[in-house]
Amino acid sequence: DIPLTRRASAVETDRLQIYAVEDFLSAEECDGLAAIIQSHHRPSTIIDANAENAYTRTSSTCDLSLLRNPLVKDIETKIAAYVGISVSY
């Protein structure tokens, strides 16, 4: 487990506020999560079909919280504990 005293480091960018925590997930957790995403990803939905570029989207998404997967649940719990919030958020 990641000690709660470990600090996140800011990622240098002027576009957003983002932080990184080195080695937050184990190699096994990363591999497992990547495999889950690979097998459940789908094309991202289009919110506004009338938008100028509505049909040129190339992104995909994976609804991890809907899968009820034990690994996903463990990672959600780990993140919530690290930032000090309830996993229900």
Coordinates of N, CA, C and O in Angstrom, one line a residue:
D1 N 0.8 -1.2 0.0 CA 0.0 0.0 0.0 C 0.9 1.3 0.0 O 1.9 1.3 0.6
I2 N 0.3 2.3 -0.6 CA 1.0 3.6 -0.7 C 0.8 4.3 0.7 O -0.3 4.4 1.2
P3 N 1.9 4.7 1.3 CA 1.8 5.4 2.6 C 1.1 6.8 2.3 O 1.3 7.5 1.4
L4 N 0.2 7.1 3.2 CA -0.6 8.4 3.1 C 0.3 9.6 3.2 O -0.2 10.7 2.9
T5 N 1.5 9.4 3.7 CA 2.3 10.6 3.9 C 3.1 11.0 2.6 O 3.7 12.0 2.5
R6 N 3.0 10.1 1.6 CA 3.7 10.4 0.4 C 3.1 11.6 -0.3 O 1.9 11.7 -0.4
R7 N 3.9 12.5 -0.9 CA 3.4 13.7 -1.5 C 3.3 13.5 -3.0 O 4.1 12.8 -3.6
A8 N 2.3 14.1 -3.6 CA 2.2 14.2 -5.0 C 3.0 15.3 -5.6 O 3.2 16.3 -4.9
S9 N 3.5 15.1 -6.8 CA 4.3 16.2 -7.4 C 3.5 16.8 -8.5 O 2.8 16.1 -9.2
A10 N 3.6 18.1 -8.6 CA 2.9 18.8 -9.7 C 3.5 18.5 -11.0 O 4.7 18.5 -11.2
V11 N 2.6 18.3 -12.0 CA 3.1 18.1 -13.4 C 3.1 19.5 -14.0 O 2.1 20.2 -14.0
E12 N 4.2 19.9 -14.6 CA 4.3 21.2 -15.2 C 3.5 21.4 -16.5 O 3.8 20.8 -17.5
T13 N 2.5 22.2 -16.4 CA 1.7 22.6 -17.5 C 0.9 23.8 -17.2 O 0.5 24.0 -16.0
D14 N 0.6 24.7 -18.1 CA -0.2 25.8 -17.9 C -1.6 25.6 -18.3 O -2.5 26.5 -18.3
R15 N -2.0 24.4 -18.7 CA -3.3 24.1 -19.3 C -4.2 23.5 -18.2 O -5.4 23.6 -18.4
L16 N -3.7 22.9 -17.2 CA -4.6 22.3 -16.1 C -3.7 22.1 -14.9 O -2.5 22.2 -14.9
Q17 N -4.4 21.8 -13.8 CA -3.8 21.5 -12.5 C -3.8 20.0 -12.4 O -4.9 19.4 -12.2
I18 N -2.6 19.4 -12.4 CA -2.5 17.9 -12.3 C -1.3 17.5 -11.5 O -0.3 18.2 -11.5
Y19 N -1.5 16.4 -10.8 CA -0.4 15.9 -9.9 C -0.1 14.5 -10.2 O -1.0 13.7 -10.7
A20 N 1.1 14.0 -9.9 CA 1.5 12.6 -10.1 C 2.0 12.1 -8.8 O 2.6 12.8 -8.1
V21 N 1.8 10.8 -8.6 CA 2.3 10.1 -7.5 C 3.1 8.9 -8.1 O 2.5 8.0 -8.7
E22 N 4.4 8.9 -7.9 CA 5.2 7.8 -8.5 C 4.9 6.5 -7.8 O 4.7 6.4 -6.6
D23 N 4.8 5.5 -8.6 CA 4.6 4.1 -8.1 C 3.3 3.9 -7.3 O 3.3 3.1 -6.4
F24 N 2.3 4.7 -7.6 CA 1.0 4.6 -6.9 C 0.4 3.3 -7.1 O -0.1 2.7 -6.1
L25 N 0.4 2.8 -8.3 CA -0.1 1.4 -8.6 C 1.0 0.5 -8.8 O 2.1 0.9 -9.4
S26 N 0.9 -0.7 -8.5 CA 1.9 -1.7 -8.8 C 1.9 -2.1 -10.2 O 0.9 -1.8 -10.9
A27 N 2.9 -2.8 -10.7 CA 2.9 -3.2 -12.1 C 1.7 -4.1 -12.4 O 1.1 -4.1 -13.4
E28 N 1.4 -5.0 -11.4 CA 0.3 -5.9 -11.6 C -1.0 -5.2 -11.7 O -1.9 -5.5 -12.5
E29 N -1.2 -4.1 -10.8 CA -2.4 -3.3 -10.9 C -2.5 -2.6 -12.3 O -3.6 -2.6 -12.9
C30 N -1.4 -2.1 -12.7 CA -1.4 -1.4 -14.0 C -1.8 -2.3 -15.2 O -2.6 -2.0 -16.0
D31 N -1.1 -3.5 -15.2 CA -1.4 -4.5 -16.2 C -2.8 -5.0 -16.2 O -3.5 -5.1 -17.2
G32 N -3.3 -5.2 -15.0 CA -4.7 -5.7 -14.8 C -5.7 -4.6 -15.3 O -6.7 -4.9 -16.0
L33 N -5.5 -3.4 -14.9 CA -6.3 -2.3 -15.3 C -6.3 -2.1 -16.8 O -7.3 -1.9 -17.4
A34 N -5.1 -2.1 -17.4 CA -5.0 -2.0 -18.8 C -5.8 -3.1 -19.6 O -6.4 -2.9 -20.6
A35 N -5.7 -4.3 -19.1 CA -6.4 -5.4 -19.7 C -7.9 -5.2 -19.6 O -8.7 -5.5 -20.6
I36 N -8.4 -4.8 -18.4 CA -9.8 -4.5 -18.3 C -10.3 -3.4 -19.3 O -11.3 -3.6 -19.9
I37 N -9.5 -2.4 -19.3 CA -9.9 -1.3 -20.2 C -9.9 -1.7 -21.7 O -10.8 -1.5 -22.5
Q38 N -8.8 -2.5 -22.1 CA -8.7 -3.0 -23.4 C -9.9 -3.9 -23.8 O -10.4 -3.8 -24.9
S39 N -10.4 -4.6 -22.9 CA -11.5 -5.5 -23.2 C -12.9 -4.9 -23.1 O -13.9 -5.4 -23.5
H40 N -13.0 -3.7 -22.5 CA -14.3 -3.0 -22.3 C -14.4 -1.6 -22.9 O -15.5 -1.0 -22.7
H41 N -13.4 -1.1 -23.6 CA -13.5 0.2 -24.1 C -14.4 0.3 -25.3 O -14.7 -0.7 -25.9
R42 N -15.0 1.5 -25.5 CA -15.9 1.7 -26.6 C -15.7 3.1 -27.1 O -15.1 3.9 -26.4
P43 N -16.2 3.4 -28.3 CA -16.1 4.8 -28.8 C -16.8 5.7 -27.9 O -17.9 5.4 -27.4
S44 N -16.2 6.9 -27.7 CA -16.8 7.9 -26.8 C -18.1 8.4 -27.5 O -18.3 8.4 -28.7
T45 N -19.1 8.6 -26.6 CA -20.4 9.1 -27.1 C -20.3 10.6 -27.5 O -19.5 11.3 -27.1
I46 N -21.2 10.9 -28.4 CA -21.3 12.3 -28.9 C -22.4 13.0 -28.1 O -23.6 12.5 -28.1
I47 N -22.1 14.1 -27.5 CA -23.1 14.8 -26.7 C -24.0 15.7 -27.6 O -25.2 15.7 -27.4
D48 N -23.4 16.3 -28.6 CA -24.2 17.2 -29.5 C -24.0 16.7 -30.9 O -23.0 17.1 -31.6
A49 N -24.9 16.0 -31.5 CA -24.8 15.5 -32.9 C -24.8 16.7 -33.9 O -24.4 16.5 -35.0
N50 N -25.2 17.8 -33.4 CA -25.2 19.0 -34.4 C -23.9 19.8 -34.3 O -23.8 20.8 -35.1
A51 N -23.0 19.4 -33.5 CA -21.7 20.1 -33.4 C -21.0 20.0 -34.7 O -21.1 19.0 -35.4
E52 N -20.1 21.0 -35.0 CA -19.4 21.0 -36.2 C -18.6 19.8 -36.5 O -18.5 19.3 -37.6
N53 N -17.9 19.2 -35.4 CA -17.1 18.1 -35.6 C -17.6 16.8 -34.9 O -16.9 16.0 -34.4
A54 N -18.9 16.7 -34.8 CA -19.6 15.7 -34.0 C -19.2 14.3 -34.5 O -19.1 13.4 -33.7
Y55 N -18.9 14.1 -35.7 CA -18.6 12.7 -36.2 C -17.2 12.5 -36.5 O -16.8 11.5 -37.2
T56 N -16.3 13.3 -36.1 CA -14.9 13.1 -36.3 C -14.2 12.7 -35.0 O -13.0 12.7 -35.0
R57 N -14.9 12.4 -33.9 CA -14.3 12.0 -32.7 C -13.6 10.7 -32.9 O -14.1 9.7 -33.5
T58 N -12.4 10.6 -32.3 CA -11.6 9.4 -32.4 C -11.3 8.8 -31.0 O -10.6 7.8 -30.9
S59 N -11.8 9.4 -30.0 CA -11.5 8.9 -28.6 C -12.4 7.7 -28.2 O -13.4 7.5 -28.8
S60 N -11.9 7.1 -27.2 CA -12.7 6.0 -26.6 C -12.8 6.1 -25.1 O -12.0 6.9 -24.5
T61 N -13.6 5.4 -24.5 CA -13.8 5.4 -23.1 C -14.1 4.1 -22.5 O -14.4 3.1 -23.3
C62 N -14.0 3.9 -21.2 CA -14.3 2.7 -20.6 C -15.0 3.0 -19.3 O -14.5 3.8 -18.4
D63 N -16.2 2.5 -19.1 CA -17.0 2.9 -17.9 C -16.7 1.9 -16.8 O -17.4 1.0 -16.4
L64 N -15.5 2.2 -16.2 CA -15.0 1.3 -15.2 C -15.9 1.1 -14.0 O -16.0 -0.1 -13.5
S65 N -16.5 2.1 -13.5 CA -17.4 2.0 -12.3 C -18.6 1.1 -12.6 O -19.2 0.6 -11.6
L66 N -19.0 0.9 -13.8 CA -20.1 0.1 -14.1 C -19.8 -1.4 -14.2 O -20.7 -2.2 -14.2
L67 N -18.5 -1.7 -14.2 CA -18.1 -3.1 -14.4 C -18.2 -4.0 -13.1 O -18.2 -5.2 -13.2
R68 N -18.2 -3.4 -11.9 CA -18.2 -4.1 -10.7 C -17.1 -5.1 -10.6 O -17.2 -6.2 -10.2
N69 N -15.9 -4.7 -11.0 CA -14.7 -5.5 -11.0 C -13.9 -5.3 -9.7 O -13.7 -4.2 -9.3
P70 N -13.5 -6.4 -9.1 CA -12.8 -6.3 -7.8 C -11.5 -5.5 -7.9 O -11.2 -4.7 -7.0
L71 N -10.7 -5.6 -9.0 CA -9.5 -4.8 -9.1 C -9.8 -3.3 -9.2 O -9.2 -2.5 -8.6
V72 N -10.9 -3.0 -10.0 CA -11.3 -1.6 -10.1 C -11.7 -1.0 -8.8 O -11.4 0.1 -8.4
K73 N -12.5 -1.8 -8.1 CA -13.0 -1.4 -6.7 C -11.8 -1.2 -5.8 O -11.8 -0.2 -5.0
D74 N -10.8 -2.0 -5.8 CA -9.6 -1.9 -5.0 C -8.8 -0.6 -5.3 O -8.4 0.1 -4.4
I75 N -8.7 -0.3 -6.6 CA -8.0 0.9 -7.0 C -8.8 2.2 -6.7 O -8.2 3.1 -6.2
E76 N -10.1 2.1 -6.8 CA -11.0 3.2 -6.4 C -10.8 3.5 -4.9 O -10.7 4.7 -4.5
T77 N -10.8 2.4 -4.1 CA -10.6 2.6 -2.7 C -9.2 3.2 -2.3 O -9.1 4.0 -1.5
K78 N -8.2 2.7 -3.1 CA -6.9 3.2 -2.8 C -6.8 4.7 -3.2 O -6.1 5.5 -2.4
I79 N -7.4 5.1 -4.2 CA -7.4 6.5 -4.6 C -8.1 7.4 -3.6 O -7.6 8.4 -3.1
A80 N -9.3 6.9 -3.2 CA -10.1 7.6 -2.2 C -9.3 7.8 -0.9 O -9.3 8.9 -0.3
A81 N -8.7 6.7 -0.4 CA -7.9 6.8 0.8 C -6.8 7.8 0.7 O -6.5 8.5 1.6
Y82 N -6.1 7.8 -0.4 CA -5.0 8.6 -0.6 C -5.4 10.1 -0.6 O -4.7 10.9 0.1
V83 N -6.5 10.5 -1.2 CA -6.9 11.9 -1.2 C -7.8 12.2 0.0 O -8.1 13.4 0.2
G84 N -8.1 11.2 0.8 CA -8.9 11.5 2.0 C -10.4 11.8 1.8 O -10.9 12.6 2.5
I85 N -11.0 11.1 0.8 CA -12.4 11.3 0.6 C -13.1 9.9 0.6 O -12.4 8.9 0.6
S86 N -14.4 9.9 0.8 CA -15.2 8.7 0.7 C -15.1 8.1 -0.7 O -15.2 8.8 -1.6
V87 N -15.0 6.8 -0.7 CA -15.0 6.1 -2.0 C -16.4 6.4 -2.8 O -16.4 6.2 -4.0
S88 N -17.4 6.8 -2.1 CA -18.7 7.0 -2.7 C -18.7 8.3 -3.7 O -19.6 8.4 -4.5
Y89 N -17.6 9.1 -3.5 CA -17.5 10.2 -4.4 C -17.1 9.7 -5.8 O -17.1 10.3 -6.8

